[in-house]
Every structure is written in structure tokens, then in C-alpha cells.
Amino acid sequence: MSQAIEFDEAAARAVEQMYLTPDVVGQRARVLEMLAPKPGERIADIGVGPGLLAQDLARLVGETGRVAGLDMAPAMMKMARTRLAALPQAECMTGDATSLPFADGSLDAAVSTQVYEYVADMGTALSELHRVLRAGGRALVLDTDWRSVVWHSSDEARMGRVLACWDGHLADPHLPAKLGRLFARAGFQVLRVEIVPMLAAGWQPVSYAAGIMRAIHGFARNNGEAHGLSAEEIQAWYDDQLRLIERGEFFFSVNRYAFLAVR
Ligand SMILES: C[S@@+](CC[C@H](N)C(=O)[O-])C[C@H]1O[C@@H](n2cnc3c(N)ncnc32)[C@H](O)[C@@H]1O
């Protein structure tokens, strides 16, 4: 069952906070290393969100290049626009990943991190990506597979129910396992696939793990009932995590998967 998250101003701030943690700063470094943007290139960031990756890309392509950040959520667009305002080579536009506002073959590269897992029609999204890239153009796509979670709990069954509810915030919580075949079907050649782990082998208040725990708690409180989760059960799950933190027994990890493909 899928209940989309609304990327309103509060969600935009929460995503920004989580994506400024060292875990996601490290992810952006990995993405940039894989994509290897060059001065003068024209690059799109599809689902630009808070604009953190687009800001790095704009600096790397320089004033002779072009970075277009696209997003469907007005609050995200506003945040990205503010972040990119001082970089004349960057622009932001409202749009959907399944209908890209770029001419055929007009881009050298495109990135989309933590976005396609929200997109129901991945066939159309990847054929659009293929259309807008030039021959030899690169695509870097990164998404989470929520089956890869290792999260210590005193009640594994309850943890499973909370995570099953969280799966409902995405169109496909297991997209990475299918991405290779989807890329090939859209006419791409996959060059490289890497795991980007989000790991907290102990509690860190400023971490991806802390941010995602808050996000899952909020999502479950609003949507748990539809998944047979009572308010008491959700609170018991959260209180258990607080107890484990106090005892120094917190452990969380989940894998993101980065695909580099060429047109
Ligand atoms: C979790 S955020 C990731 C933001 C950014 N890519 C990053 O990694 O920092 C997901 C973003 O994807 C956007 N999004 C979701 N579905 C989209 C679609 N169909 N077209 C464009 N943007 C979309 C959301 O509005 C949100 O800004």
C-alpha cells in the first residue's frame, strides 16, 4: 500500500537536515566520483530536492557549464532555488521525472538520487532520461532498497511491522534490484553499480539514522492505522529505540545502490 509523502515546507526542512549529515555528505562525494562531472558539461538533477547535489555539480561544471534542477514539489523548488541563487550556471524548474522539459539529446549527464523510488512509471521515466541524453551521455541513479535494513530492536516482529508501514511511503521500496533490467530495457548500458551504506553502529544525534528514525516515527503515526499498527504499538517501538540508545545498544544500517549507466 503506497501513501505518498508530501514534500511540503516541513518535509523539505527535514530532508535538508538529514542530507546535511556526514552520511549523506559522504554519499554525494561517492556520486560525484562515479559521475565525474567536467567543466562545461550540461547536467540535469532530476528530483533536485534541497539542491545540495546540484550546488556541487554547478561548481564542478563551472560558468561554462549548465545545471538544471528539476522537482515537482514547490517547497523543494523554493529551497533549491535559494541555495543555487548565487550560481548563474544553475537553474531550477518545476517538472516531473516522467515528462522531462529538455530537448532530445541536449544533456551530457543526468543524476537522480532518492527520487525514482517515488515514481510509479519507471519505464516512462527511464525512456525520458534516455531521450534527453546525448549518445554517450551518463546517468547516475541512486535509490534505497528497504529490504537491506539491519536495525537492532527488542521486538523484531514489531520492527518488521513498522518497516512494512514505512515501505508504503514509496512507489517501489525495492527498486534497486530491478534497476539493471529497467536500464537495459530503456536502451542504457550499466557500467558500474556500488553500495552506499548508511551506517550507525552507535547513536549519533546528527546522523542519517537519527533523521530517518524521526521520519519513520512521524510517518507511522500518520499512516500506521492503515497497516494495522496502533498508536500504542508505534510509541512502544519508538520508546524501545530510546531505551536501546540509553543502554548504548543502538544499531542501524540500510543500503543505497548507485548505478552509473551510459546511453
Ligand atoms: C528524498 S528527496 C531527494 C532529493 C535529492 N535528489 C537529494 O538526493 O538530495 C526526493 C525528491 O524527489 C522529488 N520527486 C519525487 N517524485 C518526483 C517526480 N515524479 N518528479 C520530480 N521530482 C520528484 C520530491 O519532490 C523530492 O524533492
Coordinates of N, CA and C in Angstrom, one line a residue, residues 61-252:
V61 N 30.9 22.0 -12.9 CA 30.8 22.3 -14.4 C 31.2 23.7 -14.7
G62 N 31.2 24.6 -13.6 CA 31.7 26.0 -13.8 C 30.8 26.8 -14.6
E63 N 31.3 28.1 -14.9 CA 30.4 29.0 -15.5 C 30.2 28.7 -17.0
T64 N 31.0 27.8 -17.6 CA 30.8 27.5 -19.0 C 29.8 26.3 -19.1
G65 N 29.4 25.7 -18.0 CA 28.5 24.6 -18.0 C 27.1 25.0 -17.6
R66 N 26.2 24.0 -17.4 CA 24.8 24.3 -17.1 C 24.3 23.2 -16.2
V67 N 23.7 23.6 -15.1 CA 23.0 22.5 -14.3 C 21.5 22.9 -14.1
A68 N 20.6 22.0 -14.5 CA 19.2 22.2 -14.3 C 18.7 21.3 -13.2
G69 N 18.1 21.9 -12.2 CA 17.5 21.2 -11.1 C 16.0 21.1 -11.3
L70 N 15.4 19.9 -11.4 CA 14.0 19.8 -11.6 C 13.3 19.1 -10.4
D71 N 12.2 19.6 -10.0 CA 11.4 18.9 -9.0 C 10.0 19.2 -9.1
M72 N 9.1 18.3 -8.6 CA 7.7 18.5 -8.7 C 7.1 19.2 -7.5
A73 N 7.9 19.3 -6.4 CA 7.3 19.9 -5.2 C 7.7 21.4 -5.0
P74 N 6.8 22.3 -4.9 CA 7.1 23.7 -4.9 C 8.0 24.1 -3.7
A75 N 7.8 23.4 -2.5 CA 8.6 23.8 -1.3 C 10.1 23.4 -1.6
M76 N 10.3 22.2 -2.3 CA 11.7 21.8 -2.6 C 12.3 22.7 -3.6
M77 N 11.5 23.1 -4.6 CA 11.9 24.0 -5.6 C 12.4 25.3 -5.0
K78 N 11.7 25.8 -4.0 CA 12.0 27.1 -3.4 C 13.3 27.0 -2.7
M79 N 13.5 25.9 -2.0 CA 14.7 25.7 -1.2 C 16.0 25.5 -2.2
A80 N 15.8 24.8 -3.2 CA 16.9 24.6 -4.2 C 17.2 25.9 -4.9
R81 N 16.2 26.7 -5.2 CA 16.4 28.0 -5.9 C 17.2 28.9 -5.0
T82 N 16.9 29.0 -3.7 CA 17.6 29.8 -2.8 C 19.1 29.4 -2.7
R83 N 19.3 28.0 -2.6 CA 20.6 27.5 -2.5 C 21.5 27.8 -3.7
L84 N 20.8 27.8 -4.9 CA 21.6 27.9 -6.1 C 21.6 29.4 -6.7
A85 N 21.0 30.3 -5.9 CA 20.8 31.7 -6.5 C 22.1 32.3 -6.9
A86 N 23.2 32.0 -6.2 CA 24.5 32.7 -6.5 C 25.3 32.1 -7.6
L87 N 24.7 31.0 -8.2 CA 25.4 30.3 -9.2 C 24.7 30.5 -10.6
P88 N 25.2 31.4 -11.4 CA 24.5 31.7 -12.6 C 24.4 30.5 -13.6
Q89 N 25.2 29.5 -13.4 CA 25.2 28.4 -14.3 C 24.1 27.4 -13.9
A90 N 23.4 27.7 -12.8 CA 22.4 26.7 -12.3 C 21.0 27.3 -12.4
E91 N 20.0 26.5 -12.8 CA 18.6 27.0 -12.8 C 17.7 25.9 -12.2
C92 N 16.5 26.3 -11.8 CA 15.6 25.4 -11.2 C 14.3 25.4 -12.0
M93 N 13.7 24.3 -12.2 CA 12.4 24.2 -12.9 C 11.5 23.2 -12.3
T94 N 10.2 23.6 -12.3 CA 9.2 22.6 -11.8 C 8.9 21.6 -12.9
G95 N 8.8 20.4 -12.6 CA 8.6 19.4 -13.6 C 8.5 18.0 -13.0
D96 N 8.2 17.0 -13.8 CA 8.0 15.6 -13.4 C 9.0 14.8 -14.1
A97 N 9.6 13.8 -13.4 CA 10.6 12.9 -13.9 C 10.1 12.1 -15.1
T98 N 8.8 12.0 -15.2 CA 8.2 11.2 -16.3 C 7.9 12.0 -17.6
S99 N 8.2 13.3 -17.5 CA 8.0 14.2 -18.7 C 9.0 15.3 -18.6
L100 N 10.2 15.1 -19.0 CA 11.3 16.0 -18.8 C 11.3 17.2 -19.8
P101 N 11.5 18.4 -19.2 CA 11.4 19.6 -20.1 C 12.7 19.9 -20.8
F102 N 13.3 18.9 -21.4 CA 14.6 19.1 -22.1 C 14.5 18.5 -23.5
A103 N 15.2 19.2 -24.4 CA 15.2 18.7 -25.8 C 15.9 17.4 -26.0
D104 N 15.6 16.6 -27.0 CA 16.3 15.3 -27.3 C 17.8 15.5 -27.3
G105 N 18.5 14.7 -26.7 CA 20.0 14.7 -26.8 C 20.7 15.9 -26.3
S106 N 20.0 16.7 -25.4 CA 20.6 18.0 -25.1 C 21.5 18.0 -23.8
L107 N 21.6 16.8 -23.1 CA 22.3 16.8 -21.9 C 23.5 15.8 -22.0
D108 N 24.6 16.2 -21.3 CA 25.8 15.3 -21.2 C 25.6 14.3 -20.1
A109 N 24.9 14.6 -19.1 CA 24.7 13.7 -18.0 C 23.5 14.1 -17.2
A110 N 23.0 13.1 -16.4 CA 21.8 13.4 -15.5 C 22.0 12.6 -14.2
V111 N 21.6 13.2 -13.1 CA 21.6 12.4 -11.8 C 20.2 12.4 -11.3
S112 N 19.9 11.4 -10.5 CA 18.6 11.3 -9.8 C 18.9 10.5 -8.6
T113 N 19.0 11.1 -7.4 CA 19.3 10.4 -6.2 C 18.0 10.4 -5.3
Q114 N 17.6 9.2 -4.9 CA 16.5 9.1 -3.9 C 15.2 9.7 -4.5
V115 N 15.0 9.4 -5.8 CA 13.8 10.0 -6.5 C 13.0 9.0 -7.2
Y116 N 13.6 8.1 -8.0 CA 12.9 7.2 -8.8 C 12.1 6.2 -7.9
E117 N 12.5 5.9 -6.7 CA 11.8 5.0 -5.8 C 10.4 5.6 -5.5
Y118 N 10.2 6.9 -5.8 CA 8.9 7.5 -5.6 C 8.0 7.5 -6.9
V119 N 8.6 7.0 -8.0 CA 8.0 7.2 -9.3 C 7.4 5.8 -9.7
A120 N 6.1 5.8 -9.9 CA 5.4 4.6 -10.2 C 5.7 4.1 -11.7
D121 N 5.8 5.0 -12.6 CA 6.0 4.6 -14.0 C 7.5 4.7 -14.4
M122 N 8.3 3.7 -14.0 CA 9.7 3.8 -14.2 C 10.1 3.6 -15.7
G123 N 9.2 2.8 -16.4 CA 9.5 2.7 -17.8 C 9.5 4.0 -18.5
T124 N 8.5 4.8 -18.3 CA 8.5 6.2 -18.9 C 9.6 7.1 -18.4
A125 N 9.9 7.0 -17.1 CA 10.9 7.9 -16.5 C 12.3 7.6 -17.2
L126 N 12.6 6.3 -17.3 CA 13.9 5.9 -17.9 C 14.0 6.2 -19.4
S127 N 12.8 6.0 -20.1 CA 12.8 6.4 -21.6 C 13.0 7.9 -21.8
E128 N 12.4 8.7 -20.8 CA 12.6 10.1 -20.9 C 14.1 10.5 -20.6
L129 N 14.7 9.8 -19.7 CA 16.1 10.0 -19.4 C 17.0 9.7 -20.6
H130 N 16.6 8.6 -21.3 CA 17.4 8.2 -22.5 C 17.2 9.2 -23.6
R131 N 16.0 9.7 -23.7 CA 15.7 10.7 -24.8 C 16.5 12.0 -24.6
V132 N 16.7 12.5 -23.4 CA 17.3 13.8 -23.2 C 18.8 13.8 -23.2
L133 N 19.4 12.6 -23.0 CA 20.9 12.4 -23.0 C 21.4 12.3 -24.4
R134 N 22.6 12.9 -24.7 CA 23.2 12.7 -26.0 C 23.8 11.3 -26.0
A135 N 24.1 10.8 -27.2 CA 24.8 9.5 -27.3 C 26.1 9.5 -26.5
G136 N 26.3 8.5 -25.6 CA 27.4 8.5 -24.7 C 27.2 9.3 -23.4
G137 N 26.0 9.9 -23.3 CA 25.7 10.6 -22.1 C 25.6 9.7 -20.9
R138 N 25.9 10.2 -19.7 CA 25.9 9.3 -18.5 C 24.7 9.6 -17.6
A139 N 24.2 8.5 -17.0 CA 23.1 8.7 -16.0 C 23.6 8.0 -14.7
L140 N 23.4 8.8 -13.6 CA 23.7 8.2 -12.3 C 22.4 8.2 -11.4
V141 N 22.0 7.0 -11.1 CA 20.8 6.9 -10.3 C 21.1 6.1 -9.0
L142 N 20.6 6.7 -7.9 CA 20.8 6.1 -6.6 C 19.5 6.0 -5.9
D143 N 19.2 4.8 -5.4 CA 18.0 4.6 -4.6 C 18.3 3.6 -3.5
T144 N 17.3 3.5 -2.5 CA 17.5 2.6 -1.3 C 16.7 1.4 -1.6
D145 N 17.2 0.2 -1.1 CA 16.4 -1.0 -1.1 C 16.1 -1.2 0.4
W146 N 14.8 -1.0 0.8 CA 14.5 -1.1 2.3 C 14.5 -2.5 2.8
R147 N 14.7 -3.5 1.9 CA 14.9 -4.9 2.5 C 16.3 -5.0 3.1
S148 N 17.2 -4.0 2.9 CA 18.6 -4.1 3.4 C 18.8 -3.6 4.8
V149 N 17.7 -3.3 5.4 CA 17.8 -2.7 6.8 C 18.2 -3.7 7.8
V150 N 19.2 -3.3 8.6 CA 19.6 -4.1 9.8 C 19.4 -3.1 11.0
W151 N 18.4 -3.3 11.8 CA 18.1 -2.3 12.9 C 17.8 -3.1 14.1
H152 N 18.7 -2.9 15.1 CA 18.5 -3.7 16.4 C 17.2 -3.2 17.1
S153 N 16.5 -4.2 17.6 CA 15.3 -4.0 18.3 C 15.0 -5.1 19.4
S154 N 14.3 -4.7 20.4 CA 13.9 -5.8 21.4 C 12.7 -6.6 20.9
D155 N 12.1 -6.2 19.8 CA 10.9 -6.9 19.3 C 11.0 -6.9 17.8
E156 N 11.6 -7.9 17.2 CA 11.8 -8.0 15.7 C 10.5 -8.0 14.9
A157 N 9.5 -8.6 15.5 CA 8.2 -8.7 14.7 C 7.6 -7.3 14.6
R158 N 7.7 -6.6 15.7 CA 7.1 -5.2 15.7 C 7.9 -4.3 14.8
M159 N 9.3 -4.4 14.9 CA 10.1 -3.7 13.9 C 9.7 -4.0 12.5
G160 N 9.5 -5.3 12.2 CA 9.0 -5.6 10.8 C 7.7 -5.0 10.4
R161 N 6.8 -4.8 11.4 CA 5.5 -4.2 11.0 C 5.7 -2.7 10.8
V162 N 6.6 -2.1 11.6 CA 6.8 -0.6 11.4 C 7.5 -0.4 10.1
L163 N 8.5 -1.2 9.7 CA 9.2 -1.1 8.4 C 8.2 -1.4 7.2
A164 N 7.3 -2.3 7.4 CA 6.4 -2.6 6.3 C 5.5 -1.4 6.1
C165 N 5.1 -0.7 7.2 CA 4.3 0.6 7.1 C 5.2 1.6 6.3
W166 N 6.4 1.8 6.7 CA 7.3 2.8 6.1 C 7.5 2.5 4.6
D167 N 7.5 1.2 4.2 CA 7.6 0.8 2.8 C 6.5 1.5 2.0
G168 N 5.4 1.8 2.6 CA 4.2 2.4 1.9 C 4.5 3.8 1.5
H169 N 5.6 4.5 1.9 CA 5.8 5.9 1.5 C 6.4 5.9 0.1
L170 N 6.7 4.8 -0.5 CA 7.4 4.8 -1.8 C 6.5 4.0 -2.8
A171 N 6.7 4.4 -4.1 CA 6.1 3.6 -5.1 C 6.7 2.2 -5.2
D172 N 8.1 2.2 -5.0 CA 8.8 0.9 -5.0 C 9.9 0.9 -4.0
P173 N 9.7 0.3 -2.8 CA 10.8 0.3 -1.8 C 11.9 -0.7 -2.1
H174 N 11.8 -1.4 -3.2 CA 12.8 -2.4 -3.6 C 13.3 -2.1 -5.0
L175 N 13.3 -0.9 -5.4 CA 13.7 -0.5 -6.8 C 15.1 -1.0 -7.3
P176 N 16.1 -0.8 -6.4 CA 17.5 -1.1 -6.9 C 17.6 -2.5 -7.5
A177 N 17.0 -3.5 -7.0 CA 17.1 -4.9 -7.5 C 16.6 -5.0 -8.9
K178 N 15.7 -4.1 -9.3 CA 15.2 -4.1 -10.7 C 15.8 -3.1 -11.7
L179 N 16.7 -2.2 -11.1 CA 17.2 -1.1 -11.9 C 18.0 -1.6 -13.1
G180 N 18.8 -2.6 -12.9 CA 19.7 -3.1 -14.0 C 18.8 -3.5 -15.3
R181 N 17.8 -4.2 -15.0 CA 16.9 -4.7 -16.1 C 16.2 -3.5 -16.7
L182 N 15.7 -2.6 -15.8 CA 15.0 -1.4 -16.4 C 15.8 -0.5 -17.2
F183 N 17.1 -0.3 -16.8 CA 18.1 0.5 -17.6 C 18.3 -0.2 -18.9
A184 N 18.5 -1.5 -18.9 CA 18.8 -2.2 -20.2 C 17.6 -2.1 -21.1
R185 N 16.4 -2.2 -20.6 CA 15.2 -2.2 -21.4 C 15.0 -0.8 -22.0
A186 N 15.5 0.3 -21.3 CA 15.4 1.6 -21.8 C 16.5 2.0 -22.8
G187 N 17.4 1.0 -23.0 CA 18.5 1.3 -24.0 C 19.8 1.7 -23.4
F188 N 20.0 1.6 -22.1 CA 21.2 2.0 -21.5 C 22.1 0.8 -21.3
Q189 N 23.4 1.1 -21.1 CA 24.4 0.1 -20.7 C 24.9 0.5 -19.3
V190 N 24.7 -0.4 -18.4 CA 25.1 -0.2 -17.0 C 26.6 -0.4 -16.9
L191 N 27.4 0.6 -16.4 CA 28.8 0.5 -16.4 C 29.3 0.1 -15.0
R192 N 28.6 0.5 -13.9 CA 29.1 0.3 -12.6 C 27.9 0.4 -11.6
V193 N 27.9 -0.5 -10.6 CA 26.9 -0.5 -9.5 C 27.7 -0.5 -8.2
E194 N 27.3 0.4 -7.3 CA 28.0 0.4 -6.0 C 27.0 0.5 -4.8
I195 N 27.4 -0.1 -3.7 CA 26.6 0.1 -2.5 C 27.0 1.4 -1.7
V196 N 26.1 2.2 -1.3 CA 26.4 3.3 -0.4 C 25.7 3.1 0.9
P197 N 26.4 2.6 1.9 CA 25.6 2.3 3.2 C 25.4 3.5 4.0
M198 N 24.3 3.5 4.7 CA 24.0 4.5 5.8 C 24.1 3.7 7.1
L199 N 25.2 3.9 7.8 CA 25.5 3.0 8.9 C 25.7 3.8 10.2
A200 N 25.0 3.4 11.3 CA 25.2 4.0 12.6 C 25.4 2.8 13.6
A201 N 26.6 2.5 13.8 CA 26.9 1.4 14.8 C 27.0 2.0 16.2
G202 N 26.1 2.8 16.5 CA 26.0 3.5 17.8 C 25.2 4.8 17.5
W203 N 24.7 5.4 18.6 CA 23.8 6.5 18.4 C 24.6 7.8 18.1
Q204 N 24.2 8.5 17.1 CA 24.8 9.8 16.8 C 23.6 10.7 16.6
P205 N 23.4 11.8 17.4 CA 22.2 12.6 17.2 C 22.1 13.3 15.8
V206 N 23.3 13.7 15.3 CA 23.4 14.3 14.0 C 23.8 13.2 13.0
S207 N 22.8 12.4 12.5 CA 23.1 11.3 11.6 C 21.9 11.0 10.7
Y208 N 22.2 10.3 9.6 CA 21.0 9.9 8.8 C 20.1 9.0 9.6
A209 N 20.7 8.1 10.5 CA 19.9 7.2 11.3 C 18.9 7.9 12.2
A210 N 19.5 9.0 12.8 CA 18.6 9.8 13.7 C 17.5 10.4 12.9
G211 N 17.8 11.0 11.8 CA 16.8 11.6 10.9 C 15.7 10.7 10.4
I212 N 16.2 9.5 10.0 CA 15.2 8.5 9.4 C 14.4 7.9 10.5
M213 N 14.9 7.8 11.7 CA 14.1 7.3 12.9 C 12.9 8.3 13.2
R214 N 13.3 9.6 13.1 CA 12.2 10.6 13.4 C 11.2 10.5 12.2
A215 N 11.7 10.4 11.0 CA 10.8 10.4 9.8 C 9.9 9.2 9.8
I216 N 10.4 8.0 10.2 CA 9.6 6.8 10.2 C 8.5 6.9 11.4
H217 N 9.0 7.5 12.5 CA 8.0 7.6 13.6 C 6.9 8.5 13.2
G218 N 7.2 9.7 12.5 CA 6.1 10.6 12.1 C 5.2 9.9 11.0
F219 N 5.8 9.2 10.1 CA 5.0 8.6 9.0 C 4.1 7.5 9.6
A220 N 4.6 6.7 10.5 CA 3.8 5.6 11.1 C 2.7 6.2 12.0
R221 N 2.9 7.3 12.6 CA 1.9 7.9 13.4 C 0.7 8.4 12.5
N222 N 1.1 8.9 11.3 CA 0.0 9.4 10.4 C -0.6 8.2 9.6
N223 N 0.1 7.2 9.3 CA -0.4 6.1 8.4 C -0.5 4.7 9.0
G224 N -0.1 4.6 10.2 CA 0.0 3.2 10.8 C -1.3 2.5 10.8
E225 N -2.4 3.2 11.1 CA -3.7 2.5 11.2 C -4.0 1.7 10.0
A226 N -3.7 2.3 8.8 CA -4.0 1.5 7.5 C -3.1 0.3 7.4
H227 N -2.1 0.2 8.2 CA -1.2 -1.0 8.2 C -1.4 -1.9 9.4
G228 N -2.5 -1.6 10.2 CA -2.8 -2.4 11.4 C -1.9 -2.1 12.5
L229 N -1.3 -0.9 12.5 CA -0.4 -0.5 13.7 C -1.2 0.4 14.6
S230 N -1.3 0.1 15.8 CA -2.0 1.0 16.8 C -1.0 2.1 17.2
A231 N -1.5 3.2 17.7 CA -0.7 4.3 18.2 C 0.2 3.8 19.3
E232 N -0.3 2.9 20.2 CA 0.4 2.4 21.3 C 1.6 1.6 20.8
E233 N 1.4 0.8 19.8 CA 2.5 -0.1 19.2 C 3.6 0.8 18.6
I234 N 3.2 1.9 17.9 CA 4.2 2.7 17.3 C 5.0 3.4 18.4
Q235 N 4.3 3.9 19.5 CA 5.0 4.5 20.6 C 6.0 3.5 21.3
A236 N 5.5 2.3 21.4 CA 6.3 1.2 22.1 C 7.6 1.0 21.3
W237 N 7.4 1.0 19.9 CA 8.6 0.8 19.0 C 9.6 2.0 19.3
Y238 N 9.1 3.2 19.3 CA 9.9 4.4 19.5 C 10.6 4.4 20.9
D239 N 9.8 4.0 21.9 CA 10.4 4.0 23.3 C 11.5 2.9 23.4
D240 N 11.3 1.8 22.7 CA 12.3 0.8 22.7 C 13.6 1.3 22.1
Q241 N 13.5 2.1 21.0 CA 14.7 2.6 20.5 C 15.4 3.6 21.4
L242 N 14.6 4.4 22.1 CA 15.2 5.4 23.1 C 15.9 4.6 24.2
R243 N 15.3 3.5 24.6 CA 15.9 2.7 25.7 C 17.3 2.1 25.2
L244 N 17.2 1.6 23.9 CA 18.5 1.0 23.4 C 19.6 2.1 23.3
I245 N 19.2 3.3 22.9 CA 20.1 4.4 22.8 C 20.8 4.6 24.2
E246 N 19.9 4.7 25.2 CA 20.4 4.9 26.6 C 21.4 3.9 27.0
R247 N 21.1 2.6 26.6 CA 22.0 1.5 27.0 C 23.2 1.3 26.1
G248 N 23.3 2.2 25.1 CA 24.5 2.1 24.2 C 24.3 0.9 23.2
E249 N 23.1 0.5 22.9 CA 22.9 -0.7 22.1 C 22.2 -0.3 20.8
F250 N 22.2 1.0 20.4 CA 21.6 1.3 19.1 C 22.4 0.8 17.9
F251 N 21.8 0.2 16.9 CA 22.5 -0.2 15.7 C 21.5 -0.1 14.5
F252 N 21.9 0.7 13.5 CA 21.1 0.8 12.3 C 21.9 0.8 11.1

